[in-house]
mmCIF file of C-alpha atoms in Angstrom:
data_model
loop_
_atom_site.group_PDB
_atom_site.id
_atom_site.type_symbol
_atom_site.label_atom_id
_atom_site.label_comp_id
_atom_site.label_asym_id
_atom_site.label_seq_id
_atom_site.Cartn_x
_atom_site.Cartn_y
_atom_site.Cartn_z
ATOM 1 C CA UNK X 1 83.438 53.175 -44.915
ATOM 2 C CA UNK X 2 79.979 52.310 -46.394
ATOM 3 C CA UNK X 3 78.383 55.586 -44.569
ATOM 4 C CA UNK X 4 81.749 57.519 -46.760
ATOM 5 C CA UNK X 5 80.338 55.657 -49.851
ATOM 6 C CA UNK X 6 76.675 56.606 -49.082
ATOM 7 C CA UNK X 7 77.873 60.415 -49.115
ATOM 8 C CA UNK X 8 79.978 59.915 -52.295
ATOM 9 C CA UNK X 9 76.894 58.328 -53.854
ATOM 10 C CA UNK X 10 74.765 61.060 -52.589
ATOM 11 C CA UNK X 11 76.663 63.767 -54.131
ATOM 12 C CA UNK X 12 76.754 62.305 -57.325
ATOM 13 C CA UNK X 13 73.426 62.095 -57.913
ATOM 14 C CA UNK X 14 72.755 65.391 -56.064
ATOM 15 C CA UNK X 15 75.066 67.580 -58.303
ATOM 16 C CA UNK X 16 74.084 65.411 -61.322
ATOM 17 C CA UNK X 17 75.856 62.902 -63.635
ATOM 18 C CA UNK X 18 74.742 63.343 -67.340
ATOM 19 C CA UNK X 19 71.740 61.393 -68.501
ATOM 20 C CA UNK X 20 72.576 58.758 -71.023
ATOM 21 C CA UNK X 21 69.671 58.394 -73.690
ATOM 22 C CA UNK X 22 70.580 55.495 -75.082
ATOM 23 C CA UNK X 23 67.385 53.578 -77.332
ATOM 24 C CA UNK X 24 68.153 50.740 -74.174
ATOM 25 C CA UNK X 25 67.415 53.235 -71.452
ATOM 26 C CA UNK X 26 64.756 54.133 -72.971
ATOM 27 C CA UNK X 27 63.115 51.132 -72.234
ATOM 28 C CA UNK X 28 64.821 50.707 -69.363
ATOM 29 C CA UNK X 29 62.569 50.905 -65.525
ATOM 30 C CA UNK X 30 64.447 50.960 -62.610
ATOM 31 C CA UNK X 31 62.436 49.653 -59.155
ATOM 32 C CA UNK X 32 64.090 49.736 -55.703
ATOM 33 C CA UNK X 33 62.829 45.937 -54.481
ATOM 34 C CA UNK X 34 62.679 42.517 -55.935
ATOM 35 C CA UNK X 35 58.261 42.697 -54.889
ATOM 36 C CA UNK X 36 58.455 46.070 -56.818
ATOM 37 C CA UNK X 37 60.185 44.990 -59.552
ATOM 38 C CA UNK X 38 58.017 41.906 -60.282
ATOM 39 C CA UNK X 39 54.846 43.119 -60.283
ATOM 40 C CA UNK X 40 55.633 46.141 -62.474
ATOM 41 C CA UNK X 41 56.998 43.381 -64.799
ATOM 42 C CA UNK X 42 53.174 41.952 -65.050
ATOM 43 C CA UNK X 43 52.536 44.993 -66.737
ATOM 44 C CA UNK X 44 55.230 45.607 -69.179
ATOM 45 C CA UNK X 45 55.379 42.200 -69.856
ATOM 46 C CA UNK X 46 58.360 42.362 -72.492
ATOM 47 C CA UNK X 47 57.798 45.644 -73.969
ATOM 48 C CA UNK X 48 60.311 47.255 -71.215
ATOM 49 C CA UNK X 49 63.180 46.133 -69.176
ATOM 50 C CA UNK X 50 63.074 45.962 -65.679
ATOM 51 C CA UNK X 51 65.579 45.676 -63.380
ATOM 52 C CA UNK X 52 65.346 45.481 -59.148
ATOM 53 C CA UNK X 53 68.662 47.531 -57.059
ATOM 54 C CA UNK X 54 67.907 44.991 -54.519
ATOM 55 C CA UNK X 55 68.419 41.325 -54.663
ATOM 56 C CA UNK X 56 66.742 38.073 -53.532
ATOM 57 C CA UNK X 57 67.087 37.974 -49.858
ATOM 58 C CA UNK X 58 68.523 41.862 -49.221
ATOM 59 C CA UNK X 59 67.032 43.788 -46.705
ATOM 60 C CA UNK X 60 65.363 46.989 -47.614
ATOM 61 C CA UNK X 61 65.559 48.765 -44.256
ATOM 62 C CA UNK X 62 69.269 48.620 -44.097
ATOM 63 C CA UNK X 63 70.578 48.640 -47.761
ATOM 64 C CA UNK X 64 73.050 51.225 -48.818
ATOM 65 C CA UNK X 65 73.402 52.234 -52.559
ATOM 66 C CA UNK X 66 76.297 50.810 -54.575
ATOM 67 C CA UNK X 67 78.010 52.642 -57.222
ATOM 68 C CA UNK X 68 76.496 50.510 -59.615
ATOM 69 C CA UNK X 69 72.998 51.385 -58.556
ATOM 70 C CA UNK X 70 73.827 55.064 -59.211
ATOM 71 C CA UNK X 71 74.664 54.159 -62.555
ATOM 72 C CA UNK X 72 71.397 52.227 -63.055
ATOM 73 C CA UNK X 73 69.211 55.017 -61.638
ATOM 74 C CA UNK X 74 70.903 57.563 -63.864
ATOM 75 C CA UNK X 75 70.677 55.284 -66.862
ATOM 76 C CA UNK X 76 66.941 54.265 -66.338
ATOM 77 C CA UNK X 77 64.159 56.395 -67.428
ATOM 78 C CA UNK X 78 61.656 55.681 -64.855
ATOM 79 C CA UNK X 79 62.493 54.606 -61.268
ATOM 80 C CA UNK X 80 60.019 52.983 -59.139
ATOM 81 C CA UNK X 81 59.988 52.398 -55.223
ATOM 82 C CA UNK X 82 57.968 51.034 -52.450
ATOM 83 C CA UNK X 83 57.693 54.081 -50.511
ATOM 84 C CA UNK X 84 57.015 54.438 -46.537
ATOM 85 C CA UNK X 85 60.311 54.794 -45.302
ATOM 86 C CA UNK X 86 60.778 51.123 -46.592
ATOM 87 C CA UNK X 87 64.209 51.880 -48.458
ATOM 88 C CA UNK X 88 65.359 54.398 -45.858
ATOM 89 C CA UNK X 89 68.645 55.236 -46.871
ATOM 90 C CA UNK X 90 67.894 55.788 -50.053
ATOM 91 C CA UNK X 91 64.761 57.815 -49.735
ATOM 92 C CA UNK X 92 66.502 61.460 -49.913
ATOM 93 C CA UNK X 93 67.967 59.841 -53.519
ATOM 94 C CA UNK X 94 65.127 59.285 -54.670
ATOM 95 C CA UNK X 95 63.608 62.321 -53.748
ATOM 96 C CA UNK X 96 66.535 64.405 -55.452
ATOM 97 C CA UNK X 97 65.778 62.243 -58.558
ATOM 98 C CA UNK X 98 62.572 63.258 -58.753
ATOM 99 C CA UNK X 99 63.961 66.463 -59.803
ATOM 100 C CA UNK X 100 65.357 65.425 -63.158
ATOM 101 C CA UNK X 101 63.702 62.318 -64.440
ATOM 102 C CA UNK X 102 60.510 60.304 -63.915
ATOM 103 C CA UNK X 103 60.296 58.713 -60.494
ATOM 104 C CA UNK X 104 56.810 56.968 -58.915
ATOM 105 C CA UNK X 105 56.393 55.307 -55.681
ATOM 106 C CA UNK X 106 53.241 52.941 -54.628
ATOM 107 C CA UNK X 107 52.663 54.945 -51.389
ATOM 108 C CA UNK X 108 51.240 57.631 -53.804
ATOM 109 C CA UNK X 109 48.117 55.561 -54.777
ATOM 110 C CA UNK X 110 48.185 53.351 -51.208
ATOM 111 C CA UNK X 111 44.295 54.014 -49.751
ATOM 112 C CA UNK X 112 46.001 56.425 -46.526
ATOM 113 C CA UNK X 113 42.977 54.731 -44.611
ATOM 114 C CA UNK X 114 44.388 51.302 -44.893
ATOM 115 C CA UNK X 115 47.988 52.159 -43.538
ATOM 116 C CA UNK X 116 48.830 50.906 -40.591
ATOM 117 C CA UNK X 117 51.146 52.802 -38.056
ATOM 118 C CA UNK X 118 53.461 51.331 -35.552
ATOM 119 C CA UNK X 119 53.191 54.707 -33.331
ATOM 120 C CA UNK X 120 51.491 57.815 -33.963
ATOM 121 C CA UNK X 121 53.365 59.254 -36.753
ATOM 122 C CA UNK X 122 55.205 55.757 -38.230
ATOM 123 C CA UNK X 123 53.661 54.016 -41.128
ATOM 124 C CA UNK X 124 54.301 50.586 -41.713
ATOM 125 C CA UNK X 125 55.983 50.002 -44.725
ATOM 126 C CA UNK X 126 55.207 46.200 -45.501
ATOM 127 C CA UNK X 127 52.201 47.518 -47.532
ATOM 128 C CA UNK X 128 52.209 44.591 -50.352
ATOM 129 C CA UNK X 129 51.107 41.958 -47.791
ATOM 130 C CA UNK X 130 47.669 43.849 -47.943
ATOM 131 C CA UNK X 131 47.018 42.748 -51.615
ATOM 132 C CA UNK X 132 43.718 44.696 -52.629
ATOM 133 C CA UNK X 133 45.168 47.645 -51.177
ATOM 134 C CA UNK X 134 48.809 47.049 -52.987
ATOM 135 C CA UNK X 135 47.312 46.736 -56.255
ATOM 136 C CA UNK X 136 45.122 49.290 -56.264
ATOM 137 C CA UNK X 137 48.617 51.282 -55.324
ATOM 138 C CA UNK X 138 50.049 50.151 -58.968
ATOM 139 C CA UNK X 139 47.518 52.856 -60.508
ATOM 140 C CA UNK X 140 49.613 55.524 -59.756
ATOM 141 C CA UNK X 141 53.057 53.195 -61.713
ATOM 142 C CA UNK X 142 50.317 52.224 -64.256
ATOM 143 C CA UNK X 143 49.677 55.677 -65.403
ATOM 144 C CA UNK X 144 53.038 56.720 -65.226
ATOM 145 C CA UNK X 145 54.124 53.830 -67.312
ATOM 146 C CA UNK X 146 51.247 54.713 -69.632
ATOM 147 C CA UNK X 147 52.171 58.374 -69.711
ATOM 148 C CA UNK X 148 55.868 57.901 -70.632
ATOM 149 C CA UNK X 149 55.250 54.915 -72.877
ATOM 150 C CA UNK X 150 51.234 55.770 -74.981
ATOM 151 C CA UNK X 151 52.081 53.253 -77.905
ATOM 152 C CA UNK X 152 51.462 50.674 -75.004
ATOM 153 C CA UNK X 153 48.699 51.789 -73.478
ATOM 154 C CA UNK X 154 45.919 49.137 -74.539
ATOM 155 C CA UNK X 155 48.598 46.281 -73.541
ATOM 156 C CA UNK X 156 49.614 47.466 -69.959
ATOM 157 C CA UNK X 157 46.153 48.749 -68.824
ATOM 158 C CA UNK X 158 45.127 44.847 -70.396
ATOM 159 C CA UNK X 159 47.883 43.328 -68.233
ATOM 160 C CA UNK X 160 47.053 45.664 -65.383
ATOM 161 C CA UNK X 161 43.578 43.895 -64.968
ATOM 162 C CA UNK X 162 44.594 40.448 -65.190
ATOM 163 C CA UNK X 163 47.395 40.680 -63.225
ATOM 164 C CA UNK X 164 44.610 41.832 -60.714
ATOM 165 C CA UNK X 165 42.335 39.290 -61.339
ATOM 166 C CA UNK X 166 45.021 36.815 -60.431
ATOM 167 C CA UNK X 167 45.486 38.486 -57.065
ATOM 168 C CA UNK X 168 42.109 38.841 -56.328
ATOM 169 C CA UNK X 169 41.721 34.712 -56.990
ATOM 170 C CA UNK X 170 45.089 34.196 -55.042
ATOM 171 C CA UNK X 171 44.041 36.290 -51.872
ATOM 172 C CA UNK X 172 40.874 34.049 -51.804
ATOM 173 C CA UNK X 173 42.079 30.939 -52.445
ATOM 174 C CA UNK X 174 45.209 31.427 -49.535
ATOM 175 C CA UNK X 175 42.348 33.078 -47.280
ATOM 176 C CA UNK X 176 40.655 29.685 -47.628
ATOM 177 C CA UNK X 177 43.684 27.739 -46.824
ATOM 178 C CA UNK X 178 44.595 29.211 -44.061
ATOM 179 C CA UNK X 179 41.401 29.218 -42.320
ATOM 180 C CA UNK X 180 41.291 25.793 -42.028
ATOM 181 C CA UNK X 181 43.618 26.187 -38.920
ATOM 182 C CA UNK X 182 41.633 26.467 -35.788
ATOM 183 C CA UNK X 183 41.709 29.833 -35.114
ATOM 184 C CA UNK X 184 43.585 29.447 -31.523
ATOM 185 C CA UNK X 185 46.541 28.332 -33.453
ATOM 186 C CA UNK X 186 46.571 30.915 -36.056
ATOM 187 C CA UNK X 187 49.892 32.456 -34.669
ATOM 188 C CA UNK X 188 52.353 33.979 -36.315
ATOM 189 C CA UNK X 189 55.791 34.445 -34.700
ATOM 190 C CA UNK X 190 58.446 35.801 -37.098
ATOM 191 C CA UNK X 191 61.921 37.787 -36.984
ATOM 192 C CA UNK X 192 60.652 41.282 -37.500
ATOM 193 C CA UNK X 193 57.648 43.169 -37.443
ATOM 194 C CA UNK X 194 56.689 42.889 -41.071
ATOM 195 C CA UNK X 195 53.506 40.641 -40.966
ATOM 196 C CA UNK X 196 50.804 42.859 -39.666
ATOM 197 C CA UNK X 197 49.159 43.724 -42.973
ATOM 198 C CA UNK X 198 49.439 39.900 -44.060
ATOM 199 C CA UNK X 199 47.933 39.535 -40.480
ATOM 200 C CA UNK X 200 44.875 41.913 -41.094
ATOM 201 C CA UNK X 201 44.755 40.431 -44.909
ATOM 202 C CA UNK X 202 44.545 36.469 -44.285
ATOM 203 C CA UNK X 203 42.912 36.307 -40.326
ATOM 204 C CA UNK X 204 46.313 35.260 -38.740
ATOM 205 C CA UNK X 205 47.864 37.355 -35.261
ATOM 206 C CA UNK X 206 51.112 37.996 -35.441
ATOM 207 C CA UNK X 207 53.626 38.636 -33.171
ATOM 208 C CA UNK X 208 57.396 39.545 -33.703
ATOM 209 C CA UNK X 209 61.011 39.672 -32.181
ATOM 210 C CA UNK X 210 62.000 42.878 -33.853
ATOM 211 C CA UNK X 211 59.965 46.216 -34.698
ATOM 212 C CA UNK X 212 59.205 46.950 -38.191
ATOM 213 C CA UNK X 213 62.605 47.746 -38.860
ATOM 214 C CA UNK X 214 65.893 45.709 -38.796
ATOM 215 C CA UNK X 215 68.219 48.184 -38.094
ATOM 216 C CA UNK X 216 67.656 47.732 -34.362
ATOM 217 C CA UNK X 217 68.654 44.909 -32.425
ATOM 218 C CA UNK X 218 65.852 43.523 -29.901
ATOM 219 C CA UNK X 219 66.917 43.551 -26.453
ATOM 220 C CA UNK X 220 66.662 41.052 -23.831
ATOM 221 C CA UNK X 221 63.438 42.261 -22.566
ATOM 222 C CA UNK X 222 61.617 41.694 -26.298
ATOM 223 C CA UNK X 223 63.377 37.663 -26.175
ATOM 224 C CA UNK X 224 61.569 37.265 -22.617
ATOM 225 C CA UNK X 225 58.080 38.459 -23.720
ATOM 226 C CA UNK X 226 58.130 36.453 -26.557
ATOM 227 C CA UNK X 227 59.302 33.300 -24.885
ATOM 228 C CA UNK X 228 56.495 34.183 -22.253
ATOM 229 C CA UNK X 229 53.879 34.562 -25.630
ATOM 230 C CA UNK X 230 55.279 31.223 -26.972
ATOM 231 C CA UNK X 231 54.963 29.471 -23.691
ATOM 232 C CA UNK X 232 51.144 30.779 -22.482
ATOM 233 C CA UNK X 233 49.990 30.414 -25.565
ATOM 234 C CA UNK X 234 51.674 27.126 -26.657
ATOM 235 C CA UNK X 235 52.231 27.993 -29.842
ATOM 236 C CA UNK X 236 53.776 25.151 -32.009
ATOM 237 C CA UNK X 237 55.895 27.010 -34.673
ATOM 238 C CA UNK X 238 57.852 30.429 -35.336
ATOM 239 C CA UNK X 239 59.104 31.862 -38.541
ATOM 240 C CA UNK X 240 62.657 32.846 -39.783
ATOM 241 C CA UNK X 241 62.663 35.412 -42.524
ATOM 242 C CA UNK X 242 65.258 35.320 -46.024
ATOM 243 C CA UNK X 243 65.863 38.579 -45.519
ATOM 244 C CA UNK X 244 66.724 38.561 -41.738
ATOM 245 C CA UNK X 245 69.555 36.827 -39.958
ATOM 246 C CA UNK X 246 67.795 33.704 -37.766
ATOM 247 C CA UNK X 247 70.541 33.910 -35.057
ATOM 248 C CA UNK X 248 68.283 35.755 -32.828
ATOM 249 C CA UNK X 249 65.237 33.932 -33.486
ATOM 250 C CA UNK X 250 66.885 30.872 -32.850
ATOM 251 C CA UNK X 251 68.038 32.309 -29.348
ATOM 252 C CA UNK X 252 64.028 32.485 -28.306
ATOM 253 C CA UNK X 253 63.878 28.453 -29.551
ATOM 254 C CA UNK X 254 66.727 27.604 -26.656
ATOM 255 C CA UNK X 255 64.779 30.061 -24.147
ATOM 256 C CA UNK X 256 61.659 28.313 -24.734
ATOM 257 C CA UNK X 257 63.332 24.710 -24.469
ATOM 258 C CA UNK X 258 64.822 25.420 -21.406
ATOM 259 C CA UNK X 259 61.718 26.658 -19.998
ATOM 260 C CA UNK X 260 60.214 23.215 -20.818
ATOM 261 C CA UNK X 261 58.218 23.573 -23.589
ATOM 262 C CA UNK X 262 59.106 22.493 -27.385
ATOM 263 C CA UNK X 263 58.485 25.039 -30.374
ATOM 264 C CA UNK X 264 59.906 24.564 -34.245
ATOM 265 C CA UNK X 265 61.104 26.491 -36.640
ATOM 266 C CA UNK X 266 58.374 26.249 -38.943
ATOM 267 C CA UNK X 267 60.618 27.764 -42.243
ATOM 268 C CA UNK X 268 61.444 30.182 -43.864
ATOM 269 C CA UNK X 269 58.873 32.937 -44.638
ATOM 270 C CA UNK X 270 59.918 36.048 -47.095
ATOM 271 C CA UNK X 271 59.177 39.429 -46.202
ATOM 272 C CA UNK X 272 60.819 42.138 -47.354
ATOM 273 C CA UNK X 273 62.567 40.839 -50.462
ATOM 274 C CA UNK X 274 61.238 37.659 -53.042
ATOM 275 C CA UNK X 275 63.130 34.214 -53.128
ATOM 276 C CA UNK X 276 65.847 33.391 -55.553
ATOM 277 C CA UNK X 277 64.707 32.431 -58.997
ATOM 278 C CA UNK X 278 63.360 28.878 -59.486
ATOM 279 C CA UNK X 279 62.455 29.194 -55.639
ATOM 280 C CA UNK X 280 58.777 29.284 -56.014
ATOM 281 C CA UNK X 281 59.110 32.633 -54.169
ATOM 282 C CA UNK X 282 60.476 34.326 -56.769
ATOM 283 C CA UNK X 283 57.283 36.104 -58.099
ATOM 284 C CA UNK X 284 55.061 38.344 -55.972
ATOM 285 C CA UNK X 285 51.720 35.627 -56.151
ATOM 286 C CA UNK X 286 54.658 32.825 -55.786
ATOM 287 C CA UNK X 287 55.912 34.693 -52.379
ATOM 288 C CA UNK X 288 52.696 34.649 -51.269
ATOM 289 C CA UNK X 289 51.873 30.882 -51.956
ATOM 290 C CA UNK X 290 55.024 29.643 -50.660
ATOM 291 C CA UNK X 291 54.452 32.123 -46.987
ATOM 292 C CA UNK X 292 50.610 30.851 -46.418
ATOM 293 C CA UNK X 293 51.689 27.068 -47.239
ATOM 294 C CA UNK X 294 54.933 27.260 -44.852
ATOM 295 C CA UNK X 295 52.447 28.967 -42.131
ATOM 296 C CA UNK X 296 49.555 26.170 -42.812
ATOM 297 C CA UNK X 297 52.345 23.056 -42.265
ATOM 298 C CA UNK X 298 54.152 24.797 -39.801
ATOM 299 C CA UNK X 299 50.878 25.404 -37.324
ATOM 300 C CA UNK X 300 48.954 22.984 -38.129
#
């Protein structure tokens, strides 16, 4: 039923629904991901409105457009998406968008020699956990924004630079924190692969149940390597995600028990999408804060 809708969807936007310019769609930017969506808002501030397709806690990888998205993306006059095969079924709908209005992704400014692959040919799209490299990626939505909106120029490029100023301070300050674990227990076991640029940012190995993406289920050789990990290594803690059922996470915590040895869950760490507002999580600095200090009880 939802692959029928996906098609219906599909077509719609394929073949065209009329573009409503209404003086609110004007101002109105459309981004595919709650991380997306938030830091383009440190830019506009409240000269624009933006709105995210995806929710606290919904999972990128496996989301399928609902009729009300089409109506958003048709309504909004600039759409804005991670990129990287991140939102994969709804990358060919964004690409056919790009053929009628103004659509910008942050893989276009990404430096290509900090991407990480998972094979040969496979980026890894969990790109904002590598925060110099993510915000240098908002030049490419910066100039866009500046490009369809001029009478804001001054104020966005302004906002631009603080907002990276505060990530710059951020990334230091959580670096800082979470060196203070010895460097034998800097572990991090989560749900799914999406932890290996926060890995390379902050100095932590990381190790996970799932590949990159959570459309496949692991199978029960991937639960008996990572008990073995958990076990040799002893670590003391692993990680379920907001965006990622814990059911099969929590099926490694039984394995290890009953191999003798104890290991927590150490919380609940967000990945792919931000926390619900008044979570703490629910800005892209705030997600960060609330991962590193989770990780830094958890291990320590």
């Amino acid at each position: 039923m939802k692959h029928f809708a996906y098609i219906l969807i599909g077509v719609w936007i394929i073949f065209g629904c009329k573009i409503k310019k209404t003086k609110a769609n004007e101002k109105l930017i459309v981004c595919s991901t709650s991380v997306t969506a938030d830091c383009v808002r440190q830019v506009v501030g409240d000269k624009l409105i933006v709105k995210s397709l995806m929710g606290p806690g919904v999972d990128p990888h496996t989301y399928n457009p609902r009729p009300s998205d089409v109506v958003l993306l048709n309504d909004a006059k600039l759409v804005v998406y991670t990129g990287f095969h991140l939102e994969g079924k709804m990358a060919e709908l964004f690409s056919r968008l790009s053929e009628r209005k103004a659509v910008v992704s942050f893989q276009l400014d990404f430096p290509k020699d900090q991407v990480l692959y998972t094979d040969e040919i496979t980026p890894d799209p969990h790109v904002w956990f590598d925060t110099e490299s993510w915000v240098h990626s908002m030049n490419g939505v910066v100039d866009k924004l500046v490009e369809l909106y001029p009478e804001y120029e001054l104020e966005f490029r302004e906002n631009f630079y603080k907002f990276q100023v505060k990530v710059q301070k951020k990334t230091a300050e959580l670096k800082l924190k979470l060196s203070e674990i010895p460097q034998e227990q800097r572990v991090l076991i989560t749900s799914h692969d999406a932890f290996h640029y926060f890995g390379r940012t902050f100095d932590v190995r990381v190790k996970a149940l799932q590949g990159v993406s959570t459309s496949q289920e692991p199978g029960v050789r991937d639960v008996i390597d990572l008990v073995d990990f958990i076990v040799k290594h002893r670590v003391k803690a692993i990680f379920v995600e907001n965006s990622v059922s814990p059911k099969a996470l929590k099926s490694v915590l039984s394995s290890v028990e009953r191999r003798g040895y104890q290991v927590k869950i150490g919380g609940t760490l967000f990945s792919d999408a931000l926390g619900s507002k008044g979570s703490g999580a629910d800005t892209y600095l705030g997600m960060l804060s609330h991962n590193v200090n989770a990780i830094k009880e958890g291990l320590k």
